[in-house]
Short mmCIF file of N, CA, C and O in Angstrom, two decimals:
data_model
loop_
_atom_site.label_atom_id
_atom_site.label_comp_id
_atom_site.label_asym_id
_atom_site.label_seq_id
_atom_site.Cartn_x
_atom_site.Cartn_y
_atom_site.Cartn_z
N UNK K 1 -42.25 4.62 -77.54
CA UNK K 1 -43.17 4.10 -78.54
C UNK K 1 -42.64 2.77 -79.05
O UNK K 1 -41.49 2.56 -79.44
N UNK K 2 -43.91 1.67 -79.00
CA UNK K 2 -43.08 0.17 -79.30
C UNK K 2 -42.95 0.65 -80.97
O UNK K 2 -43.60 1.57 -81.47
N UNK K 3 -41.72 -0.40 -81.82
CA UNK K 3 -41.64 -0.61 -83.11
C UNK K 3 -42.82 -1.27 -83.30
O UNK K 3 -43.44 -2.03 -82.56
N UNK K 4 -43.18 -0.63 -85.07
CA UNK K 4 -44.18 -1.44 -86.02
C UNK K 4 -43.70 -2.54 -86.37
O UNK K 4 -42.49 -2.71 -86.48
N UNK K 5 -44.56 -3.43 -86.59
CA UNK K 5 -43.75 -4.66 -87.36
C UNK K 5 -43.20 -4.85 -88.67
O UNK K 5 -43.44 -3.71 -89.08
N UNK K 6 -42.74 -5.30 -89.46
CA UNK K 6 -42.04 -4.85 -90.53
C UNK K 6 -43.14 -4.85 -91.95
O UNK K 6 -43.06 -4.30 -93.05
N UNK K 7 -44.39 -5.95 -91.18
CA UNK K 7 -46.12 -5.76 -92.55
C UNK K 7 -46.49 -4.82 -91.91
O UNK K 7 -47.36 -4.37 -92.65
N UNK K 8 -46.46 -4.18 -91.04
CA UNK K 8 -47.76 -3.31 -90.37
C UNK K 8 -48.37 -2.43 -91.91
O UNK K 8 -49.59 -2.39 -92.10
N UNK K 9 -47.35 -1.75 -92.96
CA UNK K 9 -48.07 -1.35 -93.94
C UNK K 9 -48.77 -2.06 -94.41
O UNK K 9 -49.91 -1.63 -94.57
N UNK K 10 -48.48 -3.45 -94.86
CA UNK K 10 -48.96 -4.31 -95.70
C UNK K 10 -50.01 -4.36 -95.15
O UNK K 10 -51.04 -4.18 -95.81
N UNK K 11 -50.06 -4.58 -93.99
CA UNK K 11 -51.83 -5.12 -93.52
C UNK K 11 -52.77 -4.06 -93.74
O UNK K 11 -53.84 -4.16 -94.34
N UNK K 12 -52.42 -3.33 -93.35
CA UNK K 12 -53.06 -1.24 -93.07
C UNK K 12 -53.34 -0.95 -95.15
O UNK K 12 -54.26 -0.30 -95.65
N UNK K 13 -52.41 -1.56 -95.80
CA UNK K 13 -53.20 -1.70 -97.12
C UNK K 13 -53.91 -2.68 -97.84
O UNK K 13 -54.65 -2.60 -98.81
N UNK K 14 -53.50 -3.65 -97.14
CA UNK K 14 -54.95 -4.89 -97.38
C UNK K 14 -56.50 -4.55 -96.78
O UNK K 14 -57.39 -4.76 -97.61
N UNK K 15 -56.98 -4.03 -95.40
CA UNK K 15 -57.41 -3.48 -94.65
C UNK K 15 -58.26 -2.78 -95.55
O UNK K 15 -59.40 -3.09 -95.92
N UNK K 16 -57.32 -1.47 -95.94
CA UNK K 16 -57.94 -0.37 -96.68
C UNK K 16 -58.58 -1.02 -98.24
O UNK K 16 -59.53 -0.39 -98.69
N UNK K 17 -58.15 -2.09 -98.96
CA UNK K 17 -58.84 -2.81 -100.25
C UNK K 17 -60.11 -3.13 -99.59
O UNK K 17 -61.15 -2.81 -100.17
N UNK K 18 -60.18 -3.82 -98.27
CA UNK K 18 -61.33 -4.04 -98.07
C UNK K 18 -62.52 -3.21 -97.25
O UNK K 18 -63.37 -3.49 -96.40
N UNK K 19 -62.07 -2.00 -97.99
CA UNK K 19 -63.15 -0.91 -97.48
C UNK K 19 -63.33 -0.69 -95.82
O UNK K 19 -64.46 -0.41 -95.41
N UNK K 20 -62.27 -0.81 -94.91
CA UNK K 20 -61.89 -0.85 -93.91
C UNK K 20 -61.22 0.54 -93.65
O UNK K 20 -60.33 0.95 -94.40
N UNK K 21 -61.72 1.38 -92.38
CA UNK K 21 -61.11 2.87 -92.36
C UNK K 21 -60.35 2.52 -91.03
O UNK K 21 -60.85 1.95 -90.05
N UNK K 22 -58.81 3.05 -91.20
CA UNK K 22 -58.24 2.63 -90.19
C UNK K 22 -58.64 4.08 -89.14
O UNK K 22 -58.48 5.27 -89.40
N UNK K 23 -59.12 3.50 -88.08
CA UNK K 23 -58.96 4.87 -86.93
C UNK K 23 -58.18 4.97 -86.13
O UNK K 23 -58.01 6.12 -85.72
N UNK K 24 -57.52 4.14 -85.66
CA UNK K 24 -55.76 4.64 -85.02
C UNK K 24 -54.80 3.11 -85.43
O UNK K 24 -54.99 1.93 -85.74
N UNK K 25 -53.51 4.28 -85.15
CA UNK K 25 -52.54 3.46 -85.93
C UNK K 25 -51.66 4.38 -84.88
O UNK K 25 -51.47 5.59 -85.01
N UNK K 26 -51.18 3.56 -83.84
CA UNK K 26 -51.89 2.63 -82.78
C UNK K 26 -52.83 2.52 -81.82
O UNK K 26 -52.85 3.47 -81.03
N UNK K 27 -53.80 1.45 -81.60
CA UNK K 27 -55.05 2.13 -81.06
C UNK K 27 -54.44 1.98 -79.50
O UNK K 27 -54.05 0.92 -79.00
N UNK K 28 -54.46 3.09 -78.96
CA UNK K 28 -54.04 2.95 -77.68
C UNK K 28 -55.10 2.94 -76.61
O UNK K 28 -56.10 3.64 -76.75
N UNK K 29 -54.91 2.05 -75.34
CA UNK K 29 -55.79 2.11 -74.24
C UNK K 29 -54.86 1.91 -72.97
O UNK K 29 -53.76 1.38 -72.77
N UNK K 30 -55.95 2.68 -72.09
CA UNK K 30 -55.35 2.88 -70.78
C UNK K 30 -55.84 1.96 -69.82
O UNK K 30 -56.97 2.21 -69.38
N UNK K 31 -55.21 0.85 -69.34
CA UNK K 31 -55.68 0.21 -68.28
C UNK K 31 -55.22 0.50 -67.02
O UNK K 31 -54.01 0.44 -66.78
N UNK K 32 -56.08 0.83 -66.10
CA UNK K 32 -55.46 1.47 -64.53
C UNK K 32 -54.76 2.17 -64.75
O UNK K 32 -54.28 2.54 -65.82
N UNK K 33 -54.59 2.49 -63.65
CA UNK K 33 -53.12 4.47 -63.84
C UNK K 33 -52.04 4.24 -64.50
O UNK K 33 -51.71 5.01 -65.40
N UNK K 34 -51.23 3.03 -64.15
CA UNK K 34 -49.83 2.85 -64.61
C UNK K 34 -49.97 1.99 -66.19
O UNK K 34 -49.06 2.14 -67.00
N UNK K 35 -50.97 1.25 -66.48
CA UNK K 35 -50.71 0.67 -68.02
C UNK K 35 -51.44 1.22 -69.15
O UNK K 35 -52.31 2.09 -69.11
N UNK K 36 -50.89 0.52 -70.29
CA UNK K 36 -51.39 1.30 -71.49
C UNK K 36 -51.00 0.12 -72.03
O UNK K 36 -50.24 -0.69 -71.50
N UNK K 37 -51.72 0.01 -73.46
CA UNK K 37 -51.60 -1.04 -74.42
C UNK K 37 -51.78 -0.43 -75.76
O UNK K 37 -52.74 0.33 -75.89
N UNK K 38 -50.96 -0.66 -76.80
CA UNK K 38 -50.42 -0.32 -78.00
C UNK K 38 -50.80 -1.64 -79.02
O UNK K 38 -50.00 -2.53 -79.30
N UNK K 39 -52.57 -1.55 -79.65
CA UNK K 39 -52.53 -2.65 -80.45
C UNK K 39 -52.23 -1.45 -81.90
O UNK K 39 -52.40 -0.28 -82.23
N UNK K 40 -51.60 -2.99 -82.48
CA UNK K 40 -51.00 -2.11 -84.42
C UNK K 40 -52.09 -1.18 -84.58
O UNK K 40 -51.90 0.04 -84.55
N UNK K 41 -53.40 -1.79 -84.77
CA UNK K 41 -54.52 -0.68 -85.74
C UNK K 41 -55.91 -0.96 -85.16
O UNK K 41 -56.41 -2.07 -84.98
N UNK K 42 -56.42 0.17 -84.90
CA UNK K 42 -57.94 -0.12 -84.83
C UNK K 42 -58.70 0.53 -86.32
O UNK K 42 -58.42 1.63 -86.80
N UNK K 43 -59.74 -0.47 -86.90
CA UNK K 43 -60.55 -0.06 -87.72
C UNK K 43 -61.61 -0.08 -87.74
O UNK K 43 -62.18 -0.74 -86.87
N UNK K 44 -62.39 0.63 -88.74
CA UNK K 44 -64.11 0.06 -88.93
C UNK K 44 -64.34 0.05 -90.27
O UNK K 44 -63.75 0.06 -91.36
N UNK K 45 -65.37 0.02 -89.81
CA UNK K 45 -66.35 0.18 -91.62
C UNK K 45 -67.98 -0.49 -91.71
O UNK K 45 -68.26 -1.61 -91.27
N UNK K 46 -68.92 0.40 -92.35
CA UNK K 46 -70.10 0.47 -91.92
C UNK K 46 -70.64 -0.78 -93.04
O UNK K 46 -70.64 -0.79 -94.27
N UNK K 47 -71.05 -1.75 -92.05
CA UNK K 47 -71.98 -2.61 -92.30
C UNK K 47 -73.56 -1.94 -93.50
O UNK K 47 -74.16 -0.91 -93.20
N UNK K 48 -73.75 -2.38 -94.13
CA UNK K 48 -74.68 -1.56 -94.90
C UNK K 48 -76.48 -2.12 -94.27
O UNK K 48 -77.52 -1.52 -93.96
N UNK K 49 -76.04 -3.51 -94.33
CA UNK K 49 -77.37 -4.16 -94.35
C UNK K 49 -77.65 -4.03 -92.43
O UNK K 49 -78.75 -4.02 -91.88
N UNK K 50 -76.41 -3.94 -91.79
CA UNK K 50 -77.16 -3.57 -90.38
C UNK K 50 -76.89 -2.10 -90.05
O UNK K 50 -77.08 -1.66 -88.92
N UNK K 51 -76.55 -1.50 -90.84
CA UNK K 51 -76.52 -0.36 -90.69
C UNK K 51 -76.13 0.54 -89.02
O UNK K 51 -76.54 1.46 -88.32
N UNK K 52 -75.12 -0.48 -89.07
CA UNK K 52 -73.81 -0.32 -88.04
C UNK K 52 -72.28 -0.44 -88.15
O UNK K 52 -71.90 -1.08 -89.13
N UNK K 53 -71.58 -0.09 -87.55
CA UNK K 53 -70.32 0.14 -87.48
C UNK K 53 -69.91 -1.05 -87.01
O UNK K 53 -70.24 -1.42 -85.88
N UNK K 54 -68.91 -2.02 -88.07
CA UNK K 54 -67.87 -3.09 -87.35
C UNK K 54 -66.66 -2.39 -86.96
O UNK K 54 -66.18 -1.48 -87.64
N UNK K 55 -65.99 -2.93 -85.51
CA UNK K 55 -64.75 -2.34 -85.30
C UNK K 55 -64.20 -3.23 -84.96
O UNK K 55 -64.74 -4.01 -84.17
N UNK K 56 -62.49 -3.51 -85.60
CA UNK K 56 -61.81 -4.34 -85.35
C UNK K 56 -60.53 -3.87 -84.46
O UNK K 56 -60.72 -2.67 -84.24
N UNK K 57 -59.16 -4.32 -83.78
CA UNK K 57 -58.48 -3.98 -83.38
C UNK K 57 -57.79 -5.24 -84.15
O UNK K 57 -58.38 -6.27 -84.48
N UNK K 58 -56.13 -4.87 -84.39
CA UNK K 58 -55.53 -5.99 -84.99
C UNK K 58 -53.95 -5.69 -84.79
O UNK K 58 -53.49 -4.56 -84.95
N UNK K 59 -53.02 -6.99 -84.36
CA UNK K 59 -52.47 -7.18 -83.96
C UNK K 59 -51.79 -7.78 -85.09
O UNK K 59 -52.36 -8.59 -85.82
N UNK K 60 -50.20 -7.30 -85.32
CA UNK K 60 -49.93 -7.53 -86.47
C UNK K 60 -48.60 -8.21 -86.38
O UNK K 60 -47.72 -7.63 -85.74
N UNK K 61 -48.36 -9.27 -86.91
CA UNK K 61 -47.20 -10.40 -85.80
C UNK K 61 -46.49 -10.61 -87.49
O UNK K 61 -47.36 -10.76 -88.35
N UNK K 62 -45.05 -10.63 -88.00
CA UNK K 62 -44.52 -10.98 -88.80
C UNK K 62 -43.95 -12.45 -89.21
O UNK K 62 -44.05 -12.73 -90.41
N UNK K 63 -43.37 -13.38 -88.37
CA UNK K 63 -43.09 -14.45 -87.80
C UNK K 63 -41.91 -15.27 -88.47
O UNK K 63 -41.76 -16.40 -88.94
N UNK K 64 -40.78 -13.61 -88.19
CA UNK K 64 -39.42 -13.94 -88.97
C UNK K 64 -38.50 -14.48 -88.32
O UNK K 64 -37.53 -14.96 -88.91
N UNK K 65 -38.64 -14.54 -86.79
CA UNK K 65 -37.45 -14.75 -86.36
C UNK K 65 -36.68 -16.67 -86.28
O UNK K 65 -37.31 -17.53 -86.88
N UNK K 66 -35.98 -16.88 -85.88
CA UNK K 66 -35.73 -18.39 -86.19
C UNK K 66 -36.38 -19.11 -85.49
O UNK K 66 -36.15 -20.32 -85.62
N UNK K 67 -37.43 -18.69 -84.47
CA UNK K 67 -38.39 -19.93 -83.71
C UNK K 67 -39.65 -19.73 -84.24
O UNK K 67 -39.52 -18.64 -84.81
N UNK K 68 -40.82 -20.10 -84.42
CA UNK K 68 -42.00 -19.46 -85.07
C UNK K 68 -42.68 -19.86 -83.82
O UNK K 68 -43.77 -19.33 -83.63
N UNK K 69 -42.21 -20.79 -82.84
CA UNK K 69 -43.02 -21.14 -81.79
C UNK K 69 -42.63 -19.94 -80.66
O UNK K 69 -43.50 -19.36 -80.02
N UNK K 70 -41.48 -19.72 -80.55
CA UNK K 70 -41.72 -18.62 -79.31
C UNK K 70 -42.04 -17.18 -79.67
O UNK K 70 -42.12 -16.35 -78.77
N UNK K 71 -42.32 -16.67 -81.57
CA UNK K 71 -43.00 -15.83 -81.96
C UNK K 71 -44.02 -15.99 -81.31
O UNK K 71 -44.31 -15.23 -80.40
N UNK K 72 -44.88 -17.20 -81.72
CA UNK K 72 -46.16 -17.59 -81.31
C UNK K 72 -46.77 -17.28 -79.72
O UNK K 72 -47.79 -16.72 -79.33
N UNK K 73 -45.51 -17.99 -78.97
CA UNK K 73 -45.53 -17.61 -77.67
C UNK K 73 -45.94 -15.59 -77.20
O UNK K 73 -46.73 -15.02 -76.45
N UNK K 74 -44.97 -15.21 -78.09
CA UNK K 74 -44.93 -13.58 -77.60
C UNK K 74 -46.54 -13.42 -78.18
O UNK K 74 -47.50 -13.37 -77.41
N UNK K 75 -46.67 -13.36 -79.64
CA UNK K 75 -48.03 -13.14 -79.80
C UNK K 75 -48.86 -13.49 -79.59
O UNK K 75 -49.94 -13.09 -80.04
N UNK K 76 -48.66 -14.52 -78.74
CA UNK K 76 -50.40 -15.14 -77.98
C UNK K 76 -50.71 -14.24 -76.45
O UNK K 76 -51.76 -13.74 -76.05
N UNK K 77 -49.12 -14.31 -75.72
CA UNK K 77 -49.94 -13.37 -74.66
C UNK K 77 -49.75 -11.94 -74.53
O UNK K 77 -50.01 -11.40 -73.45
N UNK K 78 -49.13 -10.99 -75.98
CA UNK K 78 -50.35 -9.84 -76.40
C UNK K 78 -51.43 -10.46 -76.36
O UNK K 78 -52.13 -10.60 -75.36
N UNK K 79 -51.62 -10.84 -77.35
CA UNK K 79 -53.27 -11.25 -77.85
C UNK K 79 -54.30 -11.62 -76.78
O UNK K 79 -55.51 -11.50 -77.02
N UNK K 80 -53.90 -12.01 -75.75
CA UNK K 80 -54.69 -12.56 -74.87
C UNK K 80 -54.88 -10.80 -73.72
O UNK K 80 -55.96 -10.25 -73.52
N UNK K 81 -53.60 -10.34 -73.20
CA UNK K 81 -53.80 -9.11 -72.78
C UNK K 81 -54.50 -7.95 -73.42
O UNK K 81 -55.09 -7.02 -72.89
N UNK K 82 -54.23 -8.29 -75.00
CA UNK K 82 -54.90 -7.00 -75.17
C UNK K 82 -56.50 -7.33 -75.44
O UNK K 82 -57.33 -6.48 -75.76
N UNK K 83 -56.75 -8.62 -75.26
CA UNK K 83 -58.25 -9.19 -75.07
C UNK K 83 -58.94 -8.70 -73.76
O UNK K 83 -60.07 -8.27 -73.53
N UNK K 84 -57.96 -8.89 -73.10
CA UNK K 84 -58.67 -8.26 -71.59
C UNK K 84 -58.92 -6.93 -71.17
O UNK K 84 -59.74 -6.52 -70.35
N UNK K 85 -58.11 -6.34 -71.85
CA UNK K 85 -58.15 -4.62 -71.73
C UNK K 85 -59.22 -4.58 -72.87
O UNK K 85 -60.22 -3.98 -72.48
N UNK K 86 -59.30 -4.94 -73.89
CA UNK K 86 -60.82 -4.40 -74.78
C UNK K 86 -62.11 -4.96 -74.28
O UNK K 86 -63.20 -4.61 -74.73
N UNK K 87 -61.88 -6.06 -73.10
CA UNK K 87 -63.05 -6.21 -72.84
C UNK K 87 -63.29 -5.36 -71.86
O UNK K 87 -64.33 -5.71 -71.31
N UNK K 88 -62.86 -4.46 -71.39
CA UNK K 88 -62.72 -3.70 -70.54
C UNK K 88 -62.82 -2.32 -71.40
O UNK K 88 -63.48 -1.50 -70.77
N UNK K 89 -62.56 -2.05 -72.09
CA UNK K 89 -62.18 -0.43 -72.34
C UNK K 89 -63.31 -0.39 -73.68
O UNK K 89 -64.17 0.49 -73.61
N UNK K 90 -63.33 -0.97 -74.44
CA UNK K 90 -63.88 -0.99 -75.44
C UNK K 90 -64.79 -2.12 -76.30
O UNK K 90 -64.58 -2.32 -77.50
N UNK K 91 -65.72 -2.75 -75.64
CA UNK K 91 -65.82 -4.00 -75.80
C UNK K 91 -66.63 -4.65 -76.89
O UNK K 91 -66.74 -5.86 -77.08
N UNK K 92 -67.44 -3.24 -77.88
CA UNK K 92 -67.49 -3.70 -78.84
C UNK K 92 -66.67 -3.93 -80.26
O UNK K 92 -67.09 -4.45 -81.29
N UNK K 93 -65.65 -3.48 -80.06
CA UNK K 93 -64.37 -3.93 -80.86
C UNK K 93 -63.60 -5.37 -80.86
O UNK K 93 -62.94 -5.74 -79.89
N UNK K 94 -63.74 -6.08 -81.95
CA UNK K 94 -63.03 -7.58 -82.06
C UNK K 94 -61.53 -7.50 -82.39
O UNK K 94 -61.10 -6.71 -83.23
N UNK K 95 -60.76 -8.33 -81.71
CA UNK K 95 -59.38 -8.56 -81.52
C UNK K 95 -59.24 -9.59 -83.30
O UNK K 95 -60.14 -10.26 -83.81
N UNK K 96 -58.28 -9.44 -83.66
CA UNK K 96 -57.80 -10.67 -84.14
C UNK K 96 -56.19 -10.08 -84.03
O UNK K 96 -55.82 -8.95 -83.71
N UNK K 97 -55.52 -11.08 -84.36
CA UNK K 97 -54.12 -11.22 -84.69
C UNK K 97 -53.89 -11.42 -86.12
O UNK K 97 -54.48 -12.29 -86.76
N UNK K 98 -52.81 -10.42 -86.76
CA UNK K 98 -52.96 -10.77 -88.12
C UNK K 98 -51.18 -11.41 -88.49
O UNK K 98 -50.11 -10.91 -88.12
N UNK K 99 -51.45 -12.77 -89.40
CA UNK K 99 -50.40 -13.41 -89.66
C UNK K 99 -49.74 -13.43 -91.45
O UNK K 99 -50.61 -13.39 -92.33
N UNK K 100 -48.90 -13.46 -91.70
CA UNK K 100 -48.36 -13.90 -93.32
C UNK K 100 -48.64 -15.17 -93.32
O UNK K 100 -48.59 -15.97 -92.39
N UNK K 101 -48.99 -15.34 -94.60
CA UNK K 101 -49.77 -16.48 -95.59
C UNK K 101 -48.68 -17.61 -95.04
O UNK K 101 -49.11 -18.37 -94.18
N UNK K 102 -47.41 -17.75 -95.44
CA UNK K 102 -46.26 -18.35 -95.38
C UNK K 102 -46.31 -19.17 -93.48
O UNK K 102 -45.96 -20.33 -93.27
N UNK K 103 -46.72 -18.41 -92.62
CA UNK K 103 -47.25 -18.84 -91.02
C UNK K 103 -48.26 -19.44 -91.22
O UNK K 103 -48.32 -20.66 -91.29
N UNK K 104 -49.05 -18.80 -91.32
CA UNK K 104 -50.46 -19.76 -91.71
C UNK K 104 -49.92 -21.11 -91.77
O UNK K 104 -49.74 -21.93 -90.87
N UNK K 105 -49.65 -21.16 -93.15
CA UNK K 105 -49.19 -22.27 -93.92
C UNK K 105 -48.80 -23.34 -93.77
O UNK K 105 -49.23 -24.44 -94.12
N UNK K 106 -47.59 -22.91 -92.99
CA UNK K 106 -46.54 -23.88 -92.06
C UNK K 106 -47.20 -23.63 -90.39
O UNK K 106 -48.37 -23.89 -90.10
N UNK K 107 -46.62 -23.32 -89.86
CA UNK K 107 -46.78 -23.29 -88.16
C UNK K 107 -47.89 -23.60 -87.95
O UNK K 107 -48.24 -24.50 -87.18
N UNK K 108 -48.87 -22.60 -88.89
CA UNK K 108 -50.17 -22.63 -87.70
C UNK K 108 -51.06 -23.62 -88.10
O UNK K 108 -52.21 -23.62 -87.65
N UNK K 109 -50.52 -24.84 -89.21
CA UNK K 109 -51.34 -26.10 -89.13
C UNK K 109 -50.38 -27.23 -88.29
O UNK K 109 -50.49 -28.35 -88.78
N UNK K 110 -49.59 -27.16 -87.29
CA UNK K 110 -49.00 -27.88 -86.11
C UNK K 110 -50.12 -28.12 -85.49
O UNK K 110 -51.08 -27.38 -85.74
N UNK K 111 -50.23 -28.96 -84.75
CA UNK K 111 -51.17 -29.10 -83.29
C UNK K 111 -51.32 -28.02 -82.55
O UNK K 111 -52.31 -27.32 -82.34
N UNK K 112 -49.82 -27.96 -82.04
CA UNK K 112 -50.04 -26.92 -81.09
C UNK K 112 -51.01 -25.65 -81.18
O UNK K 112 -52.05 -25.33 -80.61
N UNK K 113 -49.89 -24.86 -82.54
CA UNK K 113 -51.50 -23.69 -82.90
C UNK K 113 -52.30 -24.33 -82.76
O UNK K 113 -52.77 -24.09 -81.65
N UNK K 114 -52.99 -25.34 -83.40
CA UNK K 114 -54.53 -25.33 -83.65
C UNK K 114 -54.83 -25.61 -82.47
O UNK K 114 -55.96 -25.17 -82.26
N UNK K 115 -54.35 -26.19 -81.46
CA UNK K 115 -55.08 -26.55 -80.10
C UNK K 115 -55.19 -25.03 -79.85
O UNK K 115 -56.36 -24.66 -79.80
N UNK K 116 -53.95 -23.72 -79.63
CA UNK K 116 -54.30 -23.07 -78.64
C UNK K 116 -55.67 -22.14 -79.49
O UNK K 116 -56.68 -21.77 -78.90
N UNK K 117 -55.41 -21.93 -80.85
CA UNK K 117 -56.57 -20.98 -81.23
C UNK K 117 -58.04 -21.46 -81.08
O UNK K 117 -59.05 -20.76 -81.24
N UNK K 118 -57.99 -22.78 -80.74
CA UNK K 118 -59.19 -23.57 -80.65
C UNK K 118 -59.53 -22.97 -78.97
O UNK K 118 -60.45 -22.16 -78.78
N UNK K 119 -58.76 -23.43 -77.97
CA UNK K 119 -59.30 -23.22 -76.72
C UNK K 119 -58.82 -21.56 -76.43
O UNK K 119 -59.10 -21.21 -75.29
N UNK K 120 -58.47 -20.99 -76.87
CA UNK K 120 -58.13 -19.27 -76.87
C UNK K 120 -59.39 -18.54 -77.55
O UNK K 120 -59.86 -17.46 -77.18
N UNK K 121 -59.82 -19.29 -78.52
CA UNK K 121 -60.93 -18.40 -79.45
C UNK K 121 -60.06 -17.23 -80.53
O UNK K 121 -60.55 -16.23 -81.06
N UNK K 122 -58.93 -17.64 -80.61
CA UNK K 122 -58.21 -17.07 -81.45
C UNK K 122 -58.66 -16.27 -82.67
O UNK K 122 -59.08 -17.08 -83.50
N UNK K 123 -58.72 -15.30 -83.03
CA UNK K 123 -59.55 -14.73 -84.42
C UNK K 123 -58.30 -13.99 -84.91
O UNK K 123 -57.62 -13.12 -84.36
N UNK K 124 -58.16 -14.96 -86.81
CA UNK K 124 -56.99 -14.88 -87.39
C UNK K 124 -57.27 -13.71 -88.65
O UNK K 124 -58.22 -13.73 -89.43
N UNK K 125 -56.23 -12.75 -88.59
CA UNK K 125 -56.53 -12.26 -90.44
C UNK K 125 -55.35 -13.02 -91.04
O UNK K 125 -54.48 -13.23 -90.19
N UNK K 126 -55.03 -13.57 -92.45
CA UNK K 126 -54.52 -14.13 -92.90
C UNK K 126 -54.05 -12.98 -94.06
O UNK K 126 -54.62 -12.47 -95.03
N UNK K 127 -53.00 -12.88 -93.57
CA UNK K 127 -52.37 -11.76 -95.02
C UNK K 127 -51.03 -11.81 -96.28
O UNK K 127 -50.09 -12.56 -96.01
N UNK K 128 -51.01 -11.46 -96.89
CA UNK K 128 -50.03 -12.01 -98.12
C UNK K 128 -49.40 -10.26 -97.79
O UNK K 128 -50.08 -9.24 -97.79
N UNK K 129 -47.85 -10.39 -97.53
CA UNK K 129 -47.37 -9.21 -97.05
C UNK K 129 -46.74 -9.14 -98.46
O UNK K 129 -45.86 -8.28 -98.39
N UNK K 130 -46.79 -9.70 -99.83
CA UNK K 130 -46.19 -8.96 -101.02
C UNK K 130 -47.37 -8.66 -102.07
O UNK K 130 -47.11 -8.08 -103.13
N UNK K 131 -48.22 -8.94 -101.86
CA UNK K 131 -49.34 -8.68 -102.46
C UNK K 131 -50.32 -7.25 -101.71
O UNK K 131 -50.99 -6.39 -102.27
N UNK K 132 -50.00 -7.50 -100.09
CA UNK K 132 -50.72 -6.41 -99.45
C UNK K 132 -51.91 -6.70 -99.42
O UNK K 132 -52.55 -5.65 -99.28
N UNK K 133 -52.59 -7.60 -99.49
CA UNK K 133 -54.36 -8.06 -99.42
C UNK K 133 -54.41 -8.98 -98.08
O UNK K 133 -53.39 -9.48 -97.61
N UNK K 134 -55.40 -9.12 -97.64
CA UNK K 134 -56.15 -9.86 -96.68
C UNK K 134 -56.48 -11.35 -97.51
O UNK K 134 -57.33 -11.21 -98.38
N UNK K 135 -55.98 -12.63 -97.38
CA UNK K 135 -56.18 -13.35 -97.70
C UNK K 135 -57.11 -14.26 -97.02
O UNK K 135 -57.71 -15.09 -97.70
N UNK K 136 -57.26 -14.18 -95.86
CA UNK K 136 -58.57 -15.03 -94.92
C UNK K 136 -58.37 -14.95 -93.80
O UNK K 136 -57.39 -15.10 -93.08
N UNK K 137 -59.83 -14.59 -93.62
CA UNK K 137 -60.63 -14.28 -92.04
C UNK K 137 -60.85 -15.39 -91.48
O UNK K 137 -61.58 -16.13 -92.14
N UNK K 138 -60.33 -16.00 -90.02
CA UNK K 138 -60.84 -16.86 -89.67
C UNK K 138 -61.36 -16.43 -88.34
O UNK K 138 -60.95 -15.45 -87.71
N UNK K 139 -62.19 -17.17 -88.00
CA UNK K 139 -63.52 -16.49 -86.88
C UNK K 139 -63.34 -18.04 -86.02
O UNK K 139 -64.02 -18.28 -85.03
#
């Protein structure tokens, strides 16, 4: 079993403020016989006015270690694999990657991020891991 990340609570209770029901923690999928993929959380929560179910899957990246770029590196190609297996296994469920306010902040206004989330289609949750809230959705 991979380790949680050290917000995985934090996010899983920002999540839950925003009326978000987590349904696995970790949402697991099986691609072909031999793989499997372990994203942090799958959730939903019922849209009122379309009177449907949003489901998210979310990927929950801390971005402590002393490079924030080869964090970036590891969490872009999860993010991109476990894009391909949900388009495959589950495909009305949306990916994002969820980051601390403090990444955001710094790193991910570099070029680089913004080029790759631009040509990746990157979909960000923006979270405050001492507060525990969802600070911004970017689409």
């Amino acid at each position: 079993m991979s380790a949680k990340d050290k917000f995985h609570e934090s996010v899983k209770k920002g999540l839950k403020k925003e009326e978000w029901v987590i349904t696995n923690d970790p949402l697991i999928l099986e691609f072909g016989e031999e793989d499997e993929v372990r994203i942090d959380l799958g959730a939903e929560r019922l849209l009122a006015a379309q009177k449907k179910d949003e489901k998210i899957a979310v990927e929950i990246k801390s971005f402590l270690s002393d490079s924030a770029l080869s964090d970036f590196h590891l969490a872009l190609g999860q993010f991109l694999n476990y894009r391909l297996v949900l388009n495959e296994k589950d495909k009305e469920r949306i990916l994002y990657l969820a980051v601390p306010t403090y990444a955001y902040e710094s790193f991910f206004q570099r070029d680089l991020p913004k080029a790759v989330i631009k040509q990746y289609q990157l979909k960000l949750i923006v979270y405050d891991p001492v507060e525990e809230v969802i600070v911004k959705w970017i689409n």
